[in-house]
Amino acid sequence: MSLANQLQQACWFVTLACARHTAAIAKGDTMPATLLPTALLQGLPLLWHNPARQPAAQALATLPYGAADIAAAIARWQRFAPLLAHCFPDSVAADGRIDSPLLAQAGPGGTVWVKADHALPVTACIKARGGVYEVLCQAETLARRAGLLAEGSNYALLAGDAARALFARHTILVGSTGNLGYSVGVMARALGLQVEVHMSSDAKAWKKDRLRALGARVVEHAGDYAAAVASARQLAAADPQAYFIDDESSLLLFFGYAAAAHDLKAQLDTAGLQPTPACPLRVFLPCGVGGAPGGVAFGLKCLYGDAVQCVFVEPVASPCFLLRLASGDDALSVYDIGLDNRTLADGLAVPRASATVAGLVQHLVDAVVTVSDDSLLAEVRQQWQQHGLRLEPSAAAGFVAQRLAASQWPQQVIPLVWTTGGHGLPDEVFLPLLAG
Ligand SMILES: Cc1ncc(COP(=O)(O)O)c(C=O)c1O
């Protein structure tokens, strides 16, 4: 980085510190002692330990949500299983569960476990766990209201004519960098709902094209992810037939993701892996706005307590969750600290963290790692060449972070990388990523 850039960043830092100081004084608070790490401001990879992390039991005890909310989400997934098996006979197993395999990768430091959501049925990305789930919640609400569902109904009837006629009169809106929009689009269109997806400028053309092919309306925005979400939110508020899936603050998305922890636990049990506080499961979760990693972390901490460590992984240009955790300030964006939010990892190109999710998981996140685009690209190639995993750059982030953490935070752990998307990448998008 040039001297001019360094000076500019120093100025931003001082401006930011002054702004926070003024705000703190106005509120009668004292200035928090935490300073932002220099590497964060310089856009360099780093491992950051969360000073606000608390023992899981203590952190969870203060939250208004808990295991019962996750149990309700699991029960809803189960109610919908016959419908999912009916809608997606080629990709969802006959039991109607949307889950991915747990893989073992042999590496120089031992086995690295991979929760392979890049190959999740239906949408090949983790966002389906939340996006599909919230569409199902809304479908259930509409159908119950219309008297189509009675106690004990087989939900496969929601694929019938009466339900489709009902759903066709309703629209789902969502703002997305791509994968949430696709997950919502696939499920909503399968049920016959109208869907309108507001996409940020970072969203890849092929992700927009495949949504259009499903019959979704795609609205393109010149601005970033936050602008796309804000626009969808505003439009939905003006339309009584519209339902908005809010990636920045939806608890339904959050609990949909959280249910994944139970899927993983069953697989770890089968593999004979029993994490303990002395040898915890160390999970690496790519993070955009924070919903998917936040929900999964919440679910895992509810199940495993301090026998799990949750490490969020962000691009060096878009470390919005680290910024929120380190500053305690919901309003701050990565632009405020001189970063440009431009990254190959389109799914993680988010300038400001979800205030809702940050509020819920701020004491549960153990650490955040930031990674460079170059390292993501190298990892996409390596994972394909050595292990045959077809990953998009966002989904490769956990591997890069796992190695950094292994060297800078040595401890006996069971490392697990959550691969969050990519199996659906068309050749014309994937092959250029492999070219030197
Ligand atoms: C492939 C991929 N991984 C991870 C994430 C992160 O999810 P979240 O934005 O909920 O933090 C996204 C978000 O779109 C994604 O597309």
Coordinates of C-alpha atoms and ligand atoms in Angstrom, one line a residue:
M1 CA 0.0 0.0 0.0
S2 CA 1.3 3.4 -0.9
L3 CA 2.2 6.1 1.7
A4 CA -0.6 8.2 0.4
N5 CA -3.1 5.4 1.0
Q6 CA -1.7 4.8 4.5
L7 CA -2.1 8.4 5.4
Q8 CA -5.6 8.4 4.0
Q9 CA -6.5 5.4 6.1
A10 CA -5.0 7.0 9.2
C11 CA -7.2 10.1 8.6
W12 CA -10.3 7.8 8.3
F13 CA -9.4 6.1 11.5
V14 CA -9.0 9.4 13.3
T15 CA -12.2 10.7 11.9
L16 CA -14.0 7.5 12.9
A17 CA -12.5 7.6 16.4
C18 CA -13.6 11.2 16.8
A19 CA -17.1 10.5 15.5
R20 CA -17.5 7.6 17.9
H21 CA -16.0 9.7 20.7
T22 CA -18.5 12.5 20.1
A23 CA -21.4 10.1 19.9
A24 CA -20.3 8.4 23.1
I25 CA -19.9 11.7 25.0
A26 CA -23.4 12.8 23.7
K27 CA -24.8 9.6 25.1
G28 CA -22.9 10.1 28.4
D29 CA -20.9 6.9 27.7
T30 CA -17.2 6.5 28.1
M31 CA -15.2 5.7 25.0
P32 CA -14.8 1.9 24.6
A33 CA -11.2 0.8 24.8
T34 CA -11.3 -1.4 21.7
L35 CA -9.4 0.0 18.8
L36 CA -9.7 -1.3 15.3
P37 CA -6.7 -3.5 14.3
T38 CA -4.3 -1.9 11.9
A39 CA -4.4 -4.9 9.5
L40 CA -8.2 -4.4 9.2
L41 CA -7.8 -0.8 8.2
Q42 CA -5.0 -1.7 5.8
G43 CA -7.0 -4.5 4.1
L44 CA -4.6 -7.2 5.2
P45 CA -5.5 -10.7 6.3
L46 CA -5.8 -11.2 10.0
L47 CA -7.0 -13.4 12.8
W48 CA -9.0 -11.4 15.3
H49 CA -10.1 -12.9 18.7
N50 CA -13.4 -11.5 19.8
P51 CA -12.8 -9.8 23.2
A52 CA -16.6 -9.8 23.9
R53 CA -16.8 -13.6 23.6
Q54 CA -18.4 -15.2 26.6
P55 CA -18.8 -18.8 27.8
A56 CA -21.6 -20.2 25.7
A57 CA -24.0 -20.8 28.7
Q58 CA -23.6 -17.2 29.9
A59 CA -24.1 -15.7 26.4
L60 CA -27.1 -17.9 25.6
A61 CA -28.8 -17.2 28.9
T62 CA -29.1 -13.5 28.1
L63 CA -30.8 -14.1 24.7
P64 CA -34.5 -14.1 24.1
Y65 CA -34.2 -17.1 21.8
G66 CA -33.0 -20.6 22.4
A67 CA -33.2 -24.3 21.7
A68 CA -37.0 -24.2 21.5
D69 CA -36.9 -21.9 18.5
I70 CA -34.5 -24.2 16.7
A71 CA -36.7 -27.2 17.6
A72 CA -39.7 -25.3 16.0
A73 CA -37.7 -24.7 12.9
I74 CA -36.7 -28.4 12.7
A75 CA -40.4 -29.4 13.1
R76 CA -41.4 -27.1 10.3
W77 CA -38.7 -28.5 8.0
Q78 CA -40.2 -31.9 8.8
R79 CA -43.7 -30.9 8.1
F80 CA -42.6 -29.7 4.7
A81 CA -40.5 -32.7 3.8
P82 CA -43.2 -34.4 1.7
L83 CA -43.7 -31.2 -0.3
L84 CA -40.0 -30.7 -0.8
A85 CA -39.6 -34.3 -2.0
H86 CA -42.6 -33.7 -4.4
C87 CA -41.2 -30.4 -5.7
F88 CA -37.6 -31.5 -6.2
P89 CA -37.7 -35.3 -6.9
D90 CA -34.4 -35.1 -8.7
S91 CA -32.4 -33.4 -6.1
V92 CA -34.0 -33.9 -2.7
A93 CA -33.9 -37.4 -1.2
A94 CA -37.2 -39.3 -0.7
D95 CA -37.2 -38.3 3.0
G96 CA -37.5 -34.6 1.9
R97 CA -34.5 -33.4 3.9
I98 CA -32.3 -30.7 2.4
D99 CA -28.9 -31.5 3.8
S100 CA -25.3 -31.8 2.5
P101 CA -22.6 -34.5 3.2
L102 CA -19.9 -34.2 5.7
L103 CA -16.6 -34.9 4.0
A104 CA -13.1 -35.7 5.4
Q105 CA -10.1 -34.1 3.7
A106 CA -6.6 -35.4 4.6
G107 CA -4.1 -32.5 5.0
P108 CA -0.6 -32.0 6.3
G109 CA -1.9 -31.1 9.8
G110 CA -4.4 -34.0 9.9
T111 CA -8.1 -34.3 8.8
V112 CA -10.1 -31.2 8.0
W113 CA -13.8 -31.9 8.0
V114 CA -15.9 -30.2 5.3
K115 CA -19.6 -29.5 5.7
A116 CA -20.4 -29.5 2.0
D117 CA -23.2 -27.0 1.5
H118 CA -21.7 -26.1 -1.8
A119 CA -23.5 -29.2 -2.9
L120 CA -26.7 -28.7 -0.9
P121 CA -29.7 -30.1 -2.8
V122 CA -31.9 -27.7 -4.7
T123 CA -29.7 -24.5 -4.7
A124 CA -26.1 -25.6 -4.0
C125 CA -25.6 -22.9 -1.4
I126 CA -26.0 -22.4 2.4
K127 CA -28.5 -19.5 1.8
A128 CA -31.1 -22.2 0.9
R129 CA -31.2 -23.2 4.6
G130 CA -32.6 -19.8 5.4
G131 CA -34.2 -18.7 2.1
V132 CA -36.1 -21.9 1.3
Y133 CA -37.1 -22.0 5.0
E134 CA -38.6 -18.5 5.1
V135 CA -40.6 -19.1 1.8
L136 CA -42.0 -22.3 3.4
C137 CA -43.0 -20.2 6.5
Q138 CA -44.8 -17.7 4.4
A139 CA -46.5 -20.5 2.3
E140 CA -47.7 -22.1 5.5
T141 CA -49.1 -18.8 6.8
L142 CA -51.0 -18.1 3.6
A143 CA -52.3 -21.7 3.3
R144 CA -53.5 -21.7 6.9
R145 CA -55.1 -18.4 6.6
A146 CA -57.0 -19.6 3.5
G147 CA -58.1 -22.8 5.4
L148 CA -56.1 -25.1 3.2
L149 CA -54.2 -26.8 6.0
A150 CA -55.7 -28.7 8.8
E151 CA -54.1 -30.4 11.8
G152 CA -52.1 -33.4 10.5
S153 CA -52.4 -32.4 6.8
N154 CA -49.9 -33.8 4.4
Y155 CA -48.1 -30.7 3.1
A156 CA -47.7 -32.2 -0.3
L157 CA -51.2 -30.8 -0.9
L158 CA -49.6 -27.4 -1.2
A159 CA -48.4 -28.5 -4.6
G160 CA -52.1 -28.8 -5.7
D161 CA -54.3 -26.5 -7.8
A162 CA -56.0 -24.7 -4.9
A163 CA -52.7 -23.8 -3.2
R164 CA -51.1 -22.7 -6.5
A165 CA -54.0 -20.5 -7.3
L166 CA -53.7 -18.9 -3.9
F167 CA -49.9 -18.5 -4.1
A168 CA -50.0 -17.0 -7.6
R169 CA -51.7 -13.9 -6.1
H170 CA -48.8 -13.2 -3.7
T171 CA -45.3 -11.9 -4.3
I172 CA -42.1 -12.4 -2.4
L173 CA -39.5 -9.7 -2.5
V174 CA -35.9 -10.1 -1.5
G175 CA -32.6 -8.2 -1.9
S176 CA -29.5 -10.2 -2.5
T177 CA -26.0 -10.5 -3.7
G178 CA -27.2 -13.6 -5.6
N179 CA -27.5 -16.8 -3.6
L180 CA -30.3 -15.8 -1.2
G181 CA -32.3 -14.5 -4.2
Y182 CA -31.8 -17.7 -6.0
S183 CA -32.8 -19.8 -3.0
V184 CA -35.9 -17.8 -2.5
G185 CA -36.6 -17.7 -6.2
V186 CA -36.3 -21.5 -6.7
M187 CA -38.6 -22.3 -3.8
A188 CA -41.1 -19.5 -4.4
R189 CA -41.5 -20.4 -8.1
A190 CA -41.8 -24.1 -7.3
L191 CA -44.9 -23.2 -5.3
G192 CA -46.2 -20.8 -7.9
L193 CA -45.5 -17.6 -5.9
Q194 CA -44.5 -14.5 -7.7
V195 CA -41.0 -13.4 -6.8
E196 CA -39.0 -10.2 -7.3
V197 CA -35.3 -10.2 -6.6
H198 CA -33.3 -7.0 -6.1
M199 CA -29.7 -7.6 -7.0
S200 CA -26.7 -5.6 -6.1
S201 CA -24.1 -4.5 -8.7
D202 CA -21.8 -7.3 -7.3
A203 CA -24.2 -10.0 -8.2
K204 CA -22.9 -12.1 -11.1
A205 CA -24.8 -12.0 -14.4
W206 CA -25.2 -15.7 -14.5
K207 CA -27.0 -15.6 -11.1
K208 CA -29.4 -13.0 -12.5
D209 CA -29.9 -15.1 -15.7
R210 CA -30.8 -18.3 -13.9
L211 CA -33.3 -16.4 -11.7
R212 CA -35.0 -15.0 -14.8
A213 CA -35.1 -18.5 -16.3
L214 CA -37.2 -19.6 -13.3
G215 CA -39.7 -16.8 -14.0
A216 CA -38.5 -14.5 -11.3
R217 CA -38.4 -10.7 -11.9
V218 CA -34.9 -9.4 -11.4
V219 CA -34.3 -5.8 -10.6
E220 CA -30.7 -4.6 -11.0
H221 CA -29.3 -1.9 -8.9
A222 CA -26.2 0.2 -9.6
G223 CA -25.5 0.2 -5.8
D224 CA -24.3 -2.4 -3.4
Y225 CA -26.1 -5.1 -1.5
A226 CA -27.3 -2.7 1.2
A227 CA -29.0 -0.5 -1.5
A228 CA -30.6 -3.5 -3.1
V229 CA -32.1 -4.7 0.2
A230 CA -33.3 -1.2 1.1
S231 CA -35.1 -0.9 -2.2
A232 CA -36.8 -4.2 -1.9
R233 CA -37.9 -3.4 1.6
Q234 CA -39.4 -0.1 0.6
L235 CA -41.3 -1.6 -2.4
A236 CA -42.7 -4.4 -0.2
A237 CA -43.9 -2.0 2.4
A238 CA -46.1 -0.3 -0.2
D239 CA -47.7 -3.5 -1.5
P240 CA -50.2 -5.4 0.8
Q241 CA -49.9 -8.6 -1.3
A242 CA -46.1 -8.6 -1.0
Y243 CA -43.9 -10.3 1.6
F244 CA -40.4 -9.1 2.2
I245 CA -37.6 -11.5 3.1
D246 CA -35.2 -9.3 5.0
D247 CA -31.6 -10.6 4.8
E248 CA -30.5 -7.9 7.2
S249 CA -32.9 -8.7 10.0
S250 CA -35.1 -11.8 9.5
L251 CA -35.3 -14.1 12.5
L252 CA -36.9 -16.8 10.3
L253 CA -33.8 -16.9 8.1
F254 CA -31.7 -17.1 11.2
F255 CA -33.6 -20.1 12.6
G256 CA -33.6 -21.8 9.2
Y257 CA -29.8 -21.6 9.3
A258 CA -29.6 -22.6 12.9
A259 CA -31.4 -25.9 12.2
A260 CA -28.3 -27.0 10.2
A261 CA -26.4 -27.5 13.5
H262 CA -28.6 -30.5 14.2
D263 CA -27.9 -32.0 10.8
L264 CA -24.2 -31.6 11.4
K265 CA -24.3 -33.1 14.9
A266 CA -26.0 -36.3 13.6
Q267 CA -23.1 -36.6 11.0
L268 CA -20.4 -35.9 13.6
D269 CA -22.0 -38.6 15.9
T270 CA -22.0 -41.1 13.0
A271 CA -18.3 -40.2 12.4
G272 CA -17.5 -40.8 16.1
L273 CA -16.5 -37.2 16.7
Q274 CA -17.3 -35.9 20.1
P275 CA -16.0 -32.3 20.6
T276 CA -15.1 -31.3 24.1
P277 CA -13.9 -27.9 25.5
A278 CA -10.4 -29.4 25.6
C279 CA -10.6 -30.4 22.0
P280 CA -13.3 -28.3 20.5
L281 CA -14.9 -28.4 17.0
R282 CA -13.4 -25.3 15.3
V283 CA -15.9 -24.2 12.6
F284 CA -15.0 -21.8 9.8
L285 CA -18.0 -20.0 8.4
P286 CA -17.9 -17.6 5.5
C287 CA -19.7 -14.4 6.5
G288 CA -21.5 -11.7 4.5
V289 CA -24.3 -9.9 6.3
G290 CA -23.9 -12.5 9.1
G291 CA -27.2 -14.3 8.9
A292 CA -26.0 -17.7 7.7
P293 CA -22.9 -17.9 9.9
G294 CA -24.7 -16.3 12.8
G295 CA -27.6 -18.8 12.7
V296 CA -25.3 -21.8 12.4
A297 CA -23.1 -20.5 15.2
F298 CA -26.2 -20.0 17.4
G299 CA -27.4 -23.5 16.6
L300 CA -24.0 -25.0 17.3
K301 CA -23.5 -23.2 20.6
C302 CA -26.9 -24.3 21.7
L303 CA -25.9 -27.9 21.1
Y304 CA -22.2 -28.0 22.0
G305 CA -21.6 -25.0 24.3
D306 CA -17.9 -24.3 24.7
A307 CA -17.1 -27.5 22.9
V308 CA -17.4 -25.5 19.6
Q309 CA -15.5 -22.5 18.4
C310 CA -17.1 -20.4 15.8
V311 CA -14.8 -18.5 13.5
F312 CA -16.4 -16.1 10.9
V313 CA -14.5 -15.5 7.7
E314 CA -14.7 -12.3 5.6
P315 CA -12.9 -10.8 2.6
V316 CA -10.3 -8.2 3.5
A317 CA -12.3 -5.6 1.6
S318 CA -15.6 -6.4 3.3
P319 CA -15.0 -7.2 6.9
C320 CA -18.3 -5.8 8.1
F321 CA -18.9 -8.3 10.9
L322 CA -15.5 -7.9 12.4
L323 CA -16.0 -4.1 12.2
R324 CA -19.3 -4.4 14.0
L325 CA -17.9 -6.6 16.7
A326 CA -14.8 -4.6 17.2
S327 CA -16.5 -1.2 17.2
G328 CA -19.8 -2.1 18.8
D329 CA -21.4 0.3 16.3
D330 CA -24.3 -0.9 14.2
A331 CA -24.2 2.1 11.9
L332 CA -20.5 1.7 10.7
S333 CA -19.8 0.4 7.2
V334 CA -16.6 -0.8 5.7
Y335 CA -16.6 2.4 3.6
D336 CA -16.3 4.4 6.8
I337 CA -12.9 2.9 7.4
G338 CA -11.6 3.4 3.9
L339 CA -12.3 -0.1 2.5
D340 CA -14.0 -0.5 -0.8
N341 CA -16.2 -3.6 -0.4
R342 CA -14.9 -4.9 -3.8
T343 CA -14.1 -8.6 -3.7
L344 CA -14.2 -11.7 -5.9
A345 CA -16.3 -13.3 -3.2
D346 CA -19.6 -11.8 -4.4
G347 CA -21.6 -13.6 -1.7
L348 CA -19.6 -11.8 1.0
A349 CA -19.5 -8.3 -0.5
V350 CA -21.6 -6.7 2.2
P351 CA -20.7 -3.3 3.6
R352 CA -22.6 -3.4 6.9
A353 CA -23.4 -6.3 9.2
S354 CA -26.9 -7.3 10.3
A355 CA -27.5 -5.4 13.5
T356 CA -30.1 -8.1 14.5
V357 CA -27.6 -10.9 14.0
A358 CA -24.7 -9.1 15.5
G359 CA -26.8 -8.3 18.6
L360 CA -27.6 -12.0 19.0
V361 CA -24.2 -13.5 18.4
Q362 CA -21.7 -10.9 19.5
H363 CA -20.8 -12.9 22.6
L364 CA -20.8 -16.3 20.8
V365 CA -18.4 -15.6 18.0
D366 CA -14.9 -16.7 19.0
A367 CA -12.9 -15.1 16.3
V368 CA -13.0 -13.6 12.8
V369 CA -10.4 -14.2 10.0
T370 CA -10.1 -12.0 7.0
V371 CA -8.8 -13.4 3.7
S372 CA -7.5 -11.9 0.5
D373 CA -9.0 -12.4 -3.0
D374 CA -5.8 -13.9 -4.2
S375 CA -5.9 -16.6 -1.5
L376 CA -9.5 -17.3 -2.4
L377 CA -8.7 -17.8 -6.0
A378 CA -5.8 -20.1 -5.2
E379 CA -8.0 -22.1 -2.9
V380 CA -10.8 -22.5 -5.5
R381 CA -8.1 -24.0 -7.8
Q382 CA -6.6 -26.2 -5.2
Q383 CA -9.9 -27.6 -3.9
W384 CA -10.9 -28.5 -7.5
Q385 CA -7.6 -30.0 -8.5
Q386 CA -6.9 -31.9 -5.3
H387 CA -10.3 -32.7 -4.0
G388 CA -12.7 -32.2 -6.9
L389 CA -14.8 -29.6 -5.0
R390 CA -16.4 -27.1 -7.2
L391 CA -16.5 -24.0 -5.1
E392 CA -17.2 -20.3 -5.7
P393 CA -14.7 -17.9 -4.2
S394 CA -16.9 -17.1 -1.1
A395 CA -17.1 -20.8 -0.3
A396 CA -13.4 -21.4 -0.3
A397 CA -12.8 -18.8 2.4
G398 CA -13.0 -21.3 5.3
F399 CA -10.0 -23.3 4.0
V400 CA -7.8 -20.2 3.8
A401 CA -8.9 -19.2 7.3
Q402 CA -8.4 -22.7 8.7
R403 CA -4.7 -22.7 7.8
L404 CA -4.2 -19.2 9.1
A405 CA -5.8 -20.1 12.4
A406 CA -3.8 -23.4 12.6
S407 CA -0.6 -21.4 12.5
Q408 CA -1.6 -18.4 14.6
W409 CA -3.9 -20.1 17.1
P410 CA -2.5 -23.5 17.7
Q411 CA -4.6 -25.7 19.8
Q412 CA -5.9 -29.3 19.6
V413 CA -9.2 -28.9 17.7
I414 CA -11.4 -30.7 15.2
P415 CA -11.3 -28.3 12.3
L416 CA -14.4 -28.0 10.1
V417 CA -14.8 -25.8 7.1
W418 CA -18.3 -24.9 5.9
T419 CA -18.2 -24.7 2.1
T420 CA -21.2 -22.5 1.3
G421 CA -21.8 -22.5 -2.4
G422 CA -20.5 -23.3 -5.9
H423 CA -21.7 -26.7 -7.1
G424 CA -24.1 -24.9 -9.4
L425 CA -21.5 -22.8 -11.1
P426 CA -21.7 -23.1 -14.9
D427 CA -18.6 -24.1 -16.7
E428 CA -18.2 -20.8 -18.4
V429 CA -18.0 -19.2 -14.9
F430 CA -16.0 -21.9 -13.2
L431 CA -13.4 -22.7 -15.8
P432 CA -12.1 -19.1 -16.0
L433 CA -11.5 -19.1 -12.2
L434 CA -9.2 -22.1 -12.8
A435 CA -7.2 -20.4 -15.5
G436 CA -3.9 -19.0 -14.2
Ligands
LIG1 C1 -21.7 -18.6 -1.0 C2 -22.0 -17.8 0.2 N1 -21.4 -18.0 1.4 C3 -21.7 -17.3 2.5 C4 -22.6 -16.3 2.5 C5 -22.8 -15.5 3.8 O1 -24.1 -15.5 4.3 P1 -24.6 -14.2 5.1 O2 -24.7 -13.1 4.1 O3 -25.9 -14.6 5.6 O4 -23.6 -13.9 6.1 C6 -23.3 -16.0 1.3 C7 -24.2 -14.9 1.3 O5 -24.9 -14.7 0.3 C8 -23.0 -16.7 0.1 O6 -23.6 -16.5 -1.0

